[in-house]
Amino acid sequence: MTRILRWSALLLLLLTLPITASSAGQETRLDVTKHVLKNGMTLLLVERHTAPVFYSYTYFKVGSANEVGGIIGAAHLLEHMMFKGTRDIGTSDWQRESTLMNLEDDLYQRLYQAEGETENLQFQNDILGLDIEDNSAAIAAIRDSIAEVQRQIAEVVVQNELEEVYSTNGAYGFNAGTGYDMTSYVVAFPKNRLELLMMIESERLKNPVFREFYTERNVVIEERRLKVDTQGPAKLFEQLIATAFVAHPYQIFWEWESEVANLTRAEIADYFKRYYSPGRTVMAIVGDIDVEQTIAMADKYFDDIPAQAPPNRIETVEPPQIGEKRVIVKFDAEPELNIAYHKTSYAEPDDVVFRIIERLLSSGRTSRFYKNLVEGKRLALYAETSQFPGGAAGSLDPNLLIVDAAPKAPATCADLETAIYEEIDKLKTVPVDSLELEKIKNNLVAEFVWGMYSGFGLADKLAEFEATAGDWRYVNKLQEKMAAVTAEDIMRVAKKYFTEDNRTVAILEPVREEASHE
C-alpha cells in the first residue's frame, strides 16, 4: 500500500507540472510569458502553483570569452563583487566608505608605481653596475597607509549583509556562476518575497558597490591555486585547451594570477557598465507568482535602468587546425589522457550530432568506451566525453569535443589512445543500430524534460536558452534537430571532424615529488 501511495503521489505531482514531452521530436510544451521592458531587459515567467515559492535565474550575456588582454579574470572577479552589496546594503556609512575606497584606490596606484620604479632601479643596478638606493622605505610607508585605510573601511563595512538580508527573508540557493559566454545568478524565495527580490536585484544593477575589492581579488587568485595549480587533471586540461585554441578566448581555462593581481576597481566598474546592461539581461522566474503582478513589479523596479547600445563584439575566429598537436604535462599525479577535436557552435546543424556521438561513446555501461575499453580490453579506469565549454544550449562559438580517459595498469596512455581511436573510427564506417539511436534520442529528450521539472531547473534552462539562442523556444528546436539525426549523419560527422589533423592530444606523465624530510 505504501508503494502504491508513493507512486500515486508522484503521478499527481507530474500531472500538475506544465511540461509535456514523451519522445524525440515531440515538442516540450511550456506556458511561458515573455515580457521585454522598455530598456531591453527580458523577463520570462512561468506560473507554477505547486508550492508557495518561486525560483529566479538571471543570465547576463557576458563571460570570460569577452575579456581581452590586461583584464583577464574580470568576469569572474565581477561575479564575486556583485555579492558585496549596494550603497544601502553592506555599509553603515556609505559616504565615509566611498571616500575611503577612493583613497584606497589612490594608494594602490601609488604602490604599483613605486614597485615599478623599484624593478627599474634593480634593472639599472644589475645591467649598468650602478648602486642606486632603492625605494623600499617608500613602499613600506604606502603599505602601512593602505593597511590603515583598510582598517577604517572595515569599521563601516557590514560583511555579508546582502546574504544575511536574503537568508533572513527565507532565500535559499543564492549563488552565481561565470561561464565563457554567460554569467548567471540564482536564488529562490517564499512567494511573498517577490517584491524584495525585484527591489534588491534592481539596486544591484543600479548602484553596485565593489567593496572589499582587494581582499576579494586575492580570493580569486587563491581559487586558481587550489583548483588548478595543485590538481593534475586541471593542469592537463588547461594545457589541452591552450594548445587546441591558438586564437579564440576559449583557450584560457582559468584566469592568470598575474592579470588578476593587477585588475583595478575602475576596470571592473567599466566592465560592469559595458556588459551588465538591460539589453544583455534575461531574468526567468518560475513558481507561485502572478504573471501580471510580476510584470508590473519588474517595470517598476528595472525599467528606469537606462538602455544602452550593445558593445561591439570582437569576434576572434579560430583558424582551421592544420595538423595534430601534442603536449606533455609532467605532474605528481596519476597518468591521464585528454583528446580534443574542434567542432561547430550551437547554431550549426552538425552540433546536435555531437550530442548523440557523446552518448554512443561514453554514456553508461552500454556505451562503446565502457563496453570495449573499461570492461572488454580492460585498458581504462574510465573514458568519458564532453563538450567544452558546453552548456545545455551549447556554446556560442566553435568549440571542442573532448575525450578524458585514464589507463588501467599495466596499460599505458599510448595503449589507451590507440584503442580510443579504434572506437572512434568505427563511427565512420559502421552505421549505428536504429534502436540504439532511438534510445539515445529519447534519453536526451527525457533529460531535457526532467531537468526542467524543478523550479530551479526550468528557470535555468529558460534563461540560458533565451540568452544563448535569442529565444527560449530553442529548447524545442533542439529536440527537433535531435529527432532528425540519422546513422548517416553520424558517419558523415565522424569522418569530417574526427581526423588526425583536427585533434589535440595532452598526456599527463607522472613525476613523483620526493617527500620533504625537514
Short mmCIF file of N, CA and C in Angstrom, two decimals, residues 333-499:
data_model
loop_
_atom_site.label_atom_id
_atom_site.label_comp_id
_atom_site.label_asym_id
_atom_site.label_seq_id
_atom_site.Cartn_x
_atom_site.Cartn_y
_atom_site.Cartn_z
N ALA A 333 50.90 13.21 -10.31
CA ALA A 333 49.52 12.73 -10.35
C ALA A 333 49.49 11.45 -11.18
N GLU A 334 48.35 10.79 -11.20
CA GLU A 334 48.21 9.56 -11.97
C GLU A 334 48.17 9.88 -13.46
N PRO A 335 48.62 8.94 -14.32
CA PRO A 335 48.60 9.19 -15.76
C PRO A 335 47.18 9.42 -16.27
N GLU A 336 47.08 10.29 -17.24
CA GLU A 336 45.76 10.65 -17.79
C GLU A 336 45.94 11.09 -19.23
N LEU A 337 44.89 10.93 -20.01
CA LEU A 337 44.91 11.25 -21.44
C LEU A 337 43.72 12.12 -21.79
N ASN A 338 43.96 13.23 -22.46
CA ASN A 338 42.90 14.09 -23.00
C ASN A 338 43.07 14.22 -24.50
N ILE A 339 41.98 14.10 -25.24
CA ILE A 339 41.99 14.28 -26.70
C ILE A 339 40.88 15.26 -27.05
N ALA A 340 41.19 16.27 -27.85
CA ALA A 340 40.20 17.28 -28.22
C ALA A 340 40.08 17.37 -29.74
N TYR A 341 38.83 17.46 -30.21
CA TYR A 341 38.55 17.68 -31.63
C TYR A 341 37.75 18.97 -31.77
N HIS A 342 38.13 19.81 -32.71
CA HIS A 342 37.36 21.03 -32.96
C HIS A 342 36.00 20.66 -33.55
N LYS A 343 34.97 21.41 -33.13
CA LYS A 343 33.62 21.15 -33.61
C LYS A 343 32.87 22.47 -33.77
N THR A 344 31.60 22.38 -34.15
CA THR A 344 30.81 23.54 -34.51
C THR A 344 30.21 24.24 -33.29
N SER A 345 29.72 25.46 -33.52
CA SER A 345 28.97 26.19 -32.50
C SER A 345 27.56 25.60 -32.37
N TYR A 346 26.82 26.08 -31.39
CA TYR A 346 25.46 25.56 -31.15
C TYR A 346 24.55 25.76 -32.35
N ALA A 347 24.80 26.82 -33.14
CA ALA A 347 23.88 27.20 -34.21
C ALA A 347 24.04 26.37 -35.47
N GLU A 348 25.14 25.64 -35.60
CA GLU A 348 25.38 24.87 -36.81
C GLU A 348 24.63 23.54 -36.78
N PRO A 349 24.15 23.07 -37.93
CA PRO A 349 23.35 21.84 -37.97
C PRO A 349 24.05 20.62 -37.38
N ASP A 350 25.37 20.54 -37.54
CA ASP A 350 26.07 19.34 -37.07
C ASP A 350 26.26 19.31 -35.56
N ASP A 351 26.02 20.42 -34.88
CA ASP A 351 26.30 20.45 -33.45
C ASP A 351 25.51 19.39 -32.69
N VAL A 352 24.26 19.22 -33.06
CA VAL A 352 23.42 18.26 -32.33
C VAL A 352 23.90 16.82 -32.54
N VAL A 353 24.56 16.57 -33.66
CA VAL A 353 25.06 15.21 -33.92
C VAL A 353 26.12 14.84 -32.88
N PHE A 354 26.90 15.83 -32.46
CA PHE A 354 27.93 15.55 -31.45
C PHE A 354 27.31 15.15 -30.11
N ARG A 355 26.13 15.66 -29.82
CA ARG A 355 25.47 15.25 -28.57
C ARG A 355 25.17 13.76 -28.59
N ILE A 356 24.75 13.27 -29.75
CA ILE A 356 24.44 11.85 -29.87
C ILE A 356 25.72 11.02 -29.88
N ILE A 357 26.75 11.53 -30.54
CA ILE A 357 28.03 10.81 -30.55
C ILE A 357 28.58 10.68 -29.13
N GLU A 358 28.45 11.73 -28.34
CA GLU A 358 28.88 11.66 -26.94
C GLU A 358 28.25 10.47 -26.24
N ARG A 359 26.93 10.32 -26.42
CA ARG A 359 26.20 9.23 -25.75
C ARG A 359 26.64 7.87 -26.27
N LEU A 360 26.83 7.77 -27.57
CA LEU A 360 27.27 6.50 -28.14
C LEU A 360 28.60 6.06 -27.54
N LEU A 361 29.49 7.01 -27.36
CA LEU A 361 30.84 6.67 -26.91
C LEU A 361 30.93 6.43 -25.41
N SER A 362 30.21 7.21 -24.60
CA SER A 362 30.56 7.15 -23.17
C SER A 362 29.41 7.29 -22.19
N SER A 363 28.18 7.12 -22.62
CA SER A 363 27.08 7.27 -21.67
C SER A 363 26.64 5.91 -21.14
N GLY A 364 27.04 5.60 -19.93
CA GLY A 364 26.57 4.38 -19.29
C GLY A 364 27.35 3.13 -19.64
N ARG A 365 26.89 2.02 -19.07
CA ARG A 365 27.60 0.75 -19.22
C ARG A 365 27.41 0.10 -20.59
N THR A 366 26.48 0.60 -21.38
CA THR A 366 26.29 0.05 -22.72
C THR A 366 27.03 0.86 -23.78
N SER A 367 27.74 1.90 -23.37
CA SER A 367 28.44 2.75 -24.34
C SER A 367 29.67 2.04 -24.89
N ARG A 368 30.17 2.52 -26.02
CA ARG A 368 31.31 1.89 -26.69
C ARG A 368 32.56 1.89 -25.80
N PHE A 369 32.85 3.02 -25.21
CA PHE A 369 34.05 3.11 -24.39
C PHE A 369 33.97 2.18 -23.18
N TYR A 370 32.83 2.15 -22.52
CA TYR A 370 32.74 1.32 -21.31
C TYR A 370 32.81 -0.17 -21.66
N LYS A 371 32.02 -0.57 -22.65
CA LYS A 371 31.98 -1.99 -23.00
C LYS A 371 33.33 -2.50 -23.51
N ASN A 372 33.99 -1.68 -24.33
CA ASN A 372 35.19 -2.17 -25.01
C ASN A 372 36.51 -1.77 -24.35
N LEU A 373 36.54 -0.62 -23.69
CA LEU A 373 37.81 -0.15 -23.10
C LEU A 373 37.90 -0.42 -21.61
N VAL A 374 36.77 -0.25 -20.90
CA VAL A 374 36.79 -0.47 -19.45
C VAL A 374 36.58 -1.96 -19.14
N GLU A 375 35.51 -2.55 -19.69
CA GLU A 375 35.21 -3.96 -19.39
C GLU A 375 35.93 -4.92 -20.32
N GLY A 376 35.83 -4.68 -21.62
CA GLY A 376 36.36 -5.64 -22.60
C GLY A 376 37.88 -5.78 -22.55
N LYS A 377 38.57 -4.77 -23.02
CA LYS A 377 40.04 -4.83 -23.09
C LYS A 377 40.72 -4.48 -21.77
N ARG A 378 39.95 -3.94 -20.83
CA ARG A 378 40.48 -3.54 -19.52
C ARG A 378 41.69 -2.62 -19.64
N LEU A 379 41.57 -1.67 -20.55
CA LEU A 379 42.65 -0.69 -20.76
C LEU A 379 42.42 0.59 -19.98
N ALA A 380 41.17 0.84 -19.58
CA ALA A 380 40.84 2.15 -19.00
C ALA A 380 40.18 2.01 -17.64
N LEU A 381 40.56 2.92 -16.74
CA LEU A 381 39.80 3.08 -15.50
C LEU A 381 38.49 3.77 -15.79
N TYR A 382 38.54 4.71 -16.73
CA TYR A 382 37.35 5.40 -17.22
C TYR A 382 37.69 6.02 -18.56
N ALA A 383 36.67 6.29 -19.35
CA ALA A 383 36.83 7.00 -20.62
C ALA A 383 35.53 7.74 -20.88
N GLU A 384 35.60 9.06 -20.85
CA GLU A 384 34.40 9.90 -20.92
C GLU A 384 34.55 10.97 -22.00
N THR A 385 33.40 11.43 -22.49
CA THR A 385 33.41 12.52 -23.46
C THR A 385 32.61 13.70 -22.92
N SER A 386 32.94 14.88 -23.40
CA SER A 386 32.22 16.09 -23.03
C SER A 386 32.46 17.14 -24.10
N GLN A 387 31.67 18.21 -24.04
CA GLN A 387 31.90 19.34 -24.94
C GLN A 387 32.38 20.52 -24.11
N PHE A 388 33.34 21.24 -24.66
CA PHE A 388 33.89 22.38 -23.96
C PHE A 388 33.77 23.62 -24.85
N PRO A 389 33.23 24.77 -24.32
CA PRO A 389 32.75 24.95 -22.96
C PRO A 389 31.44 24.23 -22.63
N GLY A 390 30.61 23.94 -23.60
CA GLY A 390 29.39 23.19 -23.33
C GLY A 390 28.25 24.06 -22.84
N GLY A 391 27.32 23.43 -22.09
CA GLY A 391 26.10 24.11 -21.66
C GLY A 391 24.90 23.44 -22.27
N ALA A 392 23.74 23.62 -21.66
CA ALA A 392 22.53 22.98 -22.14
C ALA A 392 22.19 23.42 -23.56
N ALA A 393 22.36 24.71 -23.83
CA ALA A 393 22.04 25.23 -25.16
C ALA A 393 23.20 25.06 -26.12
N GLY A 394 24.42 24.92 -25.61
CA GLY A 394 25.61 24.84 -26.44
C GLY A 394 26.44 26.10 -26.33
N SER A 395 27.55 26.12 -27.05
CA SER A 395 28.49 27.24 -27.00
C SER A 395 28.26 28.18 -28.17
N LEU A 396 28.45 29.48 -27.92
CA LEU A 396 28.20 30.48 -28.97
C LEU A 396 29.14 30.31 -30.16
N ASP A 397 30.37 29.93 -29.90
CA ASP A 397 31.38 29.83 -30.96
C ASP A 397 31.84 28.39 -31.13
N PRO A 398 32.49 28.08 -32.26
CA PRO A 398 33.03 26.73 -32.44
C PRO A 398 33.88 26.33 -31.24
N ASN A 399 33.76 25.07 -30.83
CA ASN A 399 34.34 24.63 -29.56
C ASN A 399 34.95 23.25 -29.71
N LEU A 400 34.98 22.48 -28.64
CA LEU A 400 35.69 21.20 -28.66
C LEU A 400 34.83 20.05 -28.16
N LEU A 401 35.02 18.88 -28.77
CA LEU A 401 34.57 17.63 -28.17
C LEU A 401 35.81 16.98 -27.56
N ILE A 402 35.71 16.61 -26.30
CA ILE A 402 36.89 16.16 -25.55
C ILE A 402 36.68 14.74 -25.03
N VAL A 403 37.71 13.94 -25.15
CA VAL A 403 37.77 12.62 -24.53
C VAL A 403 38.73 12.71 -23.35
N ASP A 404 38.26 12.30 -22.19
CA ASP A 404 39.09 12.27 -20.98
C ASP A 404 39.15 10.82 -20.50
N ALA A 405 40.36 10.27 -20.41
CA ALA A 405 40.49 8.86 -20.06
C ALA A 405 41.74 8.64 -19.21
N ALA A 406 41.71 7.57 -18.42
CA ALA A 406 42.86 7.19 -17.60
C ALA A 406 43.15 5.72 -17.83
N PRO A 407 44.41 5.36 -18.09
CA PRO A 407 44.75 3.96 -18.34
C PRO A 407 44.71 3.13 -17.06
N LYS A 408 44.38 1.86 -17.23
CA LYS A 408 44.40 0.92 -16.11
C LYS A 408 45.66 0.08 -16.23
N ALA A 409 46.53 0.15 -15.23
CA ALA A 409 47.79 -0.58 -15.27
C ALA A 409 47.54 -2.08 -15.53
N PRO A 410 48.38 -2.71 -16.34
CA PRO A 410 49.64 -2.19 -16.87
C PRO A 410 49.53 -1.42 -18.18
N ALA A 411 48.33 -1.13 -18.64
CA ALA A 411 48.17 -0.37 -19.88
C ALA A 411 48.75 1.03 -19.72
N THR A 412 49.19 1.60 -20.82
CA THR A 412 49.75 2.94 -20.83
C THR A 412 48.81 3.90 -21.54
N CYS A 413 49.11 5.18 -21.46
CA CYS A 413 48.32 6.17 -22.20
C CYS A 413 48.38 5.89 -23.70
N ALA A 414 49.53 5.43 -24.18
CA ALA A 414 49.67 5.11 -25.60
C ALA A 414 48.75 3.96 -25.99
N ASP A 415 48.68 2.93 -25.16
CA ASP A 415 47.77 1.81 -25.43
C ASP A 415 46.33 2.29 -25.48
N LEU A 416 45.96 3.09 -24.51
CA LEU A 416 44.58 3.58 -24.42
C LEU A 416 44.25 4.51 -25.58
N GLU A 417 45.19 5.35 -25.95
CA GLU A 417 44.97 6.28 -27.06
C GLU A 417 44.65 5.52 -28.35
N THR A 418 45.43 4.49 -28.63
CA THR A 418 45.20 3.68 -29.83
C THR A 418 43.81 3.05 -29.81
N ALA A 419 43.41 2.52 -28.66
CA ALA A 419 42.10 1.87 -28.55
C ALA A 419 40.96 2.88 -28.70
N ILE A 420 41.15 4.08 -28.20
CA ILE A 420 40.12 5.13 -28.35
C ILE A 420 39.91 5.46 -29.82
N TYR A 421 41.01 5.58 -30.56
CA TYR A 421 40.89 5.89 -31.99
C TYR A 421 40.17 4.76 -32.73
N GLU A 422 40.40 3.54 -32.31
CA GLU A 422 39.71 2.41 -32.95
C GLU A 422 38.21 2.51 -32.76
N GLU A 423 37.78 2.89 -31.57
CA GLU A 423 36.34 3.04 -31.32
C GLU A 423 35.76 4.21 -32.10
N ILE A 424 36.49 5.31 -32.15
CA ILE A 424 36.02 6.48 -32.90
C ILE A 424 35.94 6.17 -34.39
N ASP A 425 36.92 5.43 -34.90
CA ASP A 425 36.93 5.12 -36.33
C ASP A 425 35.76 4.23 -36.73
N LYS A 426 35.26 3.42 -35.81
CA LYS A 426 34.09 2.59 -36.13
C LYS A 426 32.88 3.45 -36.46
N LEU A 427 32.79 4.62 -35.84
CA LEU A 427 31.66 5.51 -36.12
C LEU A 427 31.66 5.99 -37.57
N LYS A 428 32.82 5.95 -38.20
CA LYS A 428 32.94 6.44 -39.58
C LYS A 428 32.44 5.43 -40.60
N THR A 429 32.45 4.16 -40.23
CA THR A 429 32.16 3.12 -41.22
C THR A 429 31.01 2.19 -40.86
N VAL A 430 30.69 2.08 -39.58
CA VAL A 430 29.64 1.15 -39.15
C VAL A 430 28.40 1.93 -38.73
N PRO A 431 27.29 1.81 -39.46
CA PRO A 431 26.08 2.56 -39.10
C PRO A 431 25.57 2.18 -37.71
N VAL A 432 25.12 3.17 -36.99
CA VAL A 432 24.57 2.93 -35.66
C VAL A 432 23.23 2.21 -35.80
N ASP A 433 23.02 1.22 -34.97
CA ASP A 433 21.76 0.49 -34.97
C ASP A 433 20.60 1.44 -34.71
N SER A 434 19.52 1.27 -35.44
CA SER A 434 18.39 2.20 -35.34
C SER A 434 17.77 2.22 -33.95
N LEU A 435 17.70 1.05 -33.29
CA LEU A 435 17.13 1.01 -31.95
C LEU A 435 18.03 1.73 -30.94
N GLU A 436 19.35 1.55 -31.09
CA GLU A 436 20.29 2.24 -30.20
C GLU A 436 20.20 3.75 -30.40
N LEU A 437 20.08 4.17 -31.65
CA LEU A 437 19.99 5.60 -31.94
C LEU A 437 18.71 6.19 -31.36
N GLU A 438 17.60 5.48 -31.52
CA GLU A 438 16.33 5.98 -30.99
C GLU A 438 16.36 6.05 -29.47
N LYS A 439 17.00 5.08 -28.85
CA LYS A 439 17.10 5.08 -27.39
C LYS A 439 17.89 6.30 -26.91
N ILE A 440 18.97 6.61 -27.58
CA ILE A 440 19.79 7.76 -27.19
C ILE A 440 19.01 9.05 -27.36
N LYS A 441 18.30 9.18 -28.47
CA LYS A 441 17.49 10.38 -28.70
C LYS A 441 16.46 10.55 -27.59
N ASN A 442 15.77 9.48 -27.28
CA ASN A 442 14.74 9.56 -26.23
C ASN A 442 15.33 9.89 -24.87
N ASN A 443 16.51 9.33 -24.59
CA ASN A 443 17.16 9.64 -23.31
C ASN A 443 17.57 11.10 -23.23
N LEU A 444 18.06 11.65 -24.34
CA LEU A 444 18.44 13.06 -24.36
C LEU A 444 17.24 13.96 -24.12
N VAL A 445 16.13 13.65 -24.79
CA VAL A 445 14.91 14.43 -24.60
C VAL A 445 14.41 14.29 -23.17
N ALA A 446 14.44 13.07 -22.65
CA ALA A 446 13.98 12.85 -21.28
C ALA A 446 14.80 13.66 -20.29
N GLU A 447 16.10 13.72 -20.51
CA GLU A 447 16.96 14.50 -19.61
C GLU A 447 16.61 15.99 -19.67
N PHE A 448 16.35 16.47 -20.88
CA PHE A 448 15.94 17.87 -21.02
C PHE A 448 14.65 18.13 -20.24
N VAL A 449 13.68 17.25 -20.44
CA VAL A 449 12.38 17.45 -19.81
C VAL A 449 12.48 17.33 -18.29
N TRP A 450 13.12 16.26 -17.83
CA TRP A 450 13.25 16.09 -16.38
C TRP A 450 14.07 17.21 -15.75
N GLY A 451 15.03 17.72 -16.50
CA GLY A 451 15.84 18.82 -15.99
C GLY A 451 15.05 20.10 -15.80
N MET A 452 13.85 20.15 -16.40
CA MET A 452 13.01 21.35 -16.26
C MET A 452 11.82 21.13 -15.33
N TYR A 453 11.76 19.99 -14.66
CA TYR A 453 10.65 19.78 -13.74
C TYR A 453 10.84 20.57 -12.45
N SER A 454 12.06 20.71 -11.99
CA SER A 454 12.29 21.51 -10.79
C SER A 454 12.19 22.99 -11.14
N GLY A 455 11.85 23.80 -10.15
CA GLY A 455 11.76 25.24 -10.39
C GLY A 455 13.08 25.83 -10.81
N PHE A 456 14.15 25.46 -10.10
CA PHE A 456 15.48 25.94 -10.47
C PHE A 456 15.84 25.49 -11.88
N GLY A 457 15.56 24.22 -12.19
CA GLY A 457 15.92 23.68 -13.49
C GLY A 457 15.23 24.39 -14.63
N LEU A 458 13.92 24.63 -14.48
CA LEU A 458 13.17 25.30 -15.54
C LEU A 458 13.62 26.74 -15.71
N ALA A 459 13.78 27.47 -14.61
CA ALA A 459 14.23 28.86 -14.71
C ALA A 459 15.60 28.94 -15.36
N ASP A 460 16.48 28.02 -14.99
CA ASP A 460 17.83 27.99 -15.56
C ASP A 460 17.79 27.77 -17.06
N LYS A 461 17.06 26.75 -17.49
CA LYS A 461 17.04 26.41 -18.92
C LYS A 461 16.38 27.52 -19.74
N LEU A 462 15.29 28.08 -19.25
CA LEU A 462 14.63 29.16 -19.99
C LEU A 462 15.57 30.34 -20.19
N ALA A 463 16.22 30.76 -19.10
CA ALA A 463 17.11 31.92 -19.20
C ALA A 463 18.31 31.62 -20.08
N GLU A 464 18.87 30.42 -19.94
CA GLU A 464 20.06 30.08 -20.73
C GLU A 464 19.74 30.01 -22.22
N PHE A 465 18.63 29.36 -22.58
CA PHE A 465 18.29 29.24 -24.00
C PHE A 465 17.94 30.61 -24.59
N GLU A 466 17.25 31.44 -23.82
CA GLU A 466 16.92 32.78 -24.30
C GLU A 466 18.18 33.60 -24.51
N ALA A 467 19.11 33.52 -23.55
CA ALA A 467 20.34 34.31 -23.64
C ALA A 467 21.26 33.80 -24.75
N THR A 468 21.32 32.50 -24.92
CA THR A 468 22.23 31.92 -25.91
C THR A 468 21.68 32.01 -27.32
N ALA A 469 20.45 31.53 -27.49
CA ALA A 469 19.87 31.42 -28.83
C ALA A 469 18.95 32.57 -29.20
N GLY A 470 18.64 33.44 -28.23
CA GLY A 470 17.75 34.56 -28.51
C GLY A 470 16.29 34.21 -28.40
N ASP A 471 15.98 32.96 -28.02
CA ASP A 471 14.58 32.53 -27.89
C ASP A 471 14.55 31.27 -27.04
N TRP A 472 13.80 31.30 -25.94
CA TRP A 472 13.72 30.13 -25.07
C TRP A 472 13.14 28.93 -25.80
N ARG A 473 12.39 29.18 -26.87
CA ARG A 473 11.78 28.08 -27.63
C ARG A 473 12.82 27.23 -28.37
N TYR A 474 14.06 27.66 -28.33
CA TYR A 474 15.12 26.85 -28.95
C TYR A 474 15.21 25.47 -28.30
N VAL A 475 14.68 25.34 -27.09
CA VAL A 475 14.65 24.03 -26.45
C VAL A 475 13.85 23.05 -27.30
N ASN A 476 12.80 23.54 -27.96
CA ASN A 476 12.02 22.70 -28.87
C ASN A 476 12.76 22.47 -30.18
N LYS A 477 13.39 23.52 -30.69
CA LYS A 477 14.15 23.39 -31.93
C LYS A 477 15.26 22.36 -31.77
N LEU A 478 15.88 22.37 -30.61
CA LEU A 478 16.96 21.43 -30.35
C LEU A 478 16.45 19.99 -30.38
N GLN A 479 15.28 19.77 -29.81
CA GLN A 479 14.70 18.43 -29.82
C GLN A 479 14.36 18.00 -31.25
N GLU A 480 13.87 18.94 -32.06
CA GLU A 480 13.58 18.63 -33.46
C GLU A 480 14.85 18.24 -34.20
N LYS A 481 15.94 18.96 -33.92
CA LYS A 481 17.21 18.64 -34.57
C LYS A 481 17.70 17.26 -34.17
N MET A 482 17.56 16.93 -32.88
CA MET A 482 17.99 15.61 -32.42
C MET A 482 17.17 14.50 -33.07
N ALA A 483 15.87 14.73 -33.19
CA ALA A 483 15.00 13.72 -33.79
C ALA A 483 15.35 13.45 -35.24
N ALA A 484 15.92 14.44 -35.91
CA ALA A 484 16.22 14.31 -37.34
C ALA A 484 17.57 13.66 -37.62
N VAL A 485 18.39 13.44 -36.61
CA VAL A 485 19.72 12.87 -36.82
C VAL A 485 19.60 11.42 -37.28
N THR A 486 20.36 11.07 -38.29
CA THR A 486 20.35 9.71 -38.84
C THR A 486 21.71 9.04 -38.62
N ALA A 487 21.74 7.74 -38.85
CA ALA A 487 23.01 7.00 -38.78
C ALA A 487 24.00 7.54 -39.79
N GLU A 488 23.49 7.96 -40.94
CA GLU A 488 24.37 8.53 -41.97
C GLU A 488 24.98 9.85 -41.50
N ASP A 489 24.21 10.65 -40.76
CA ASP A 489 24.75 11.90 -40.22
C ASP A 489 25.92 11.62 -39.28
N ILE A 490 25.78 10.60 -38.46
CA ILE A 490 26.84 10.27 -37.51
C ILE A 490 28.11 9.86 -38.25
N MET A 491 27.99 9.03 -39.27
CA MET A 491 29.17 8.63 -40.04
C MET A 491 29.79 9.82 -40.75
N ARG A 492 28.95 10.68 -41.31
CA ARG A 492 29.46 11.86 -42.04
C ARG A 492 30.22 12.79 -41.10
N VAL A 493 29.64 13.09 -39.94
CA VAL A 493 30.28 14.00 -38.99
C VAL A 493 31.57 13.38 -38.45
N ALA A 494 31.54 12.08 -38.16
CA ALA A 494 32.75 11.42 -37.65
C ALA A 494 33.88 11.50 -38.67
N LYS A 495 33.57 11.27 -39.94
CA LYS A 495 34.60 11.34 -40.98
C LYS A 495 35.14 12.76 -41.13
N LYS A 496 34.26 13.75 -40.99
CA LYS A 496 34.65 15.14 -41.21
C LYS A 496 35.49 15.70 -40.07
N TYR A 497 35.14 15.39 -38.85
CA TYR A 497 35.76 16.07 -37.70
C TYR A 497 36.77 15.21 -36.94
N PHE A 498 36.59 13.90 -36.92
CA PHE A 498 37.49 13.06 -36.13
C PHE A 498 38.68 12.63 -36.98
N THR A 499 39.49 13.60 -37.32
CA THR A 499 40.67 13.36 -38.14
C THR A 499 41.93 13.66 -37.33
#
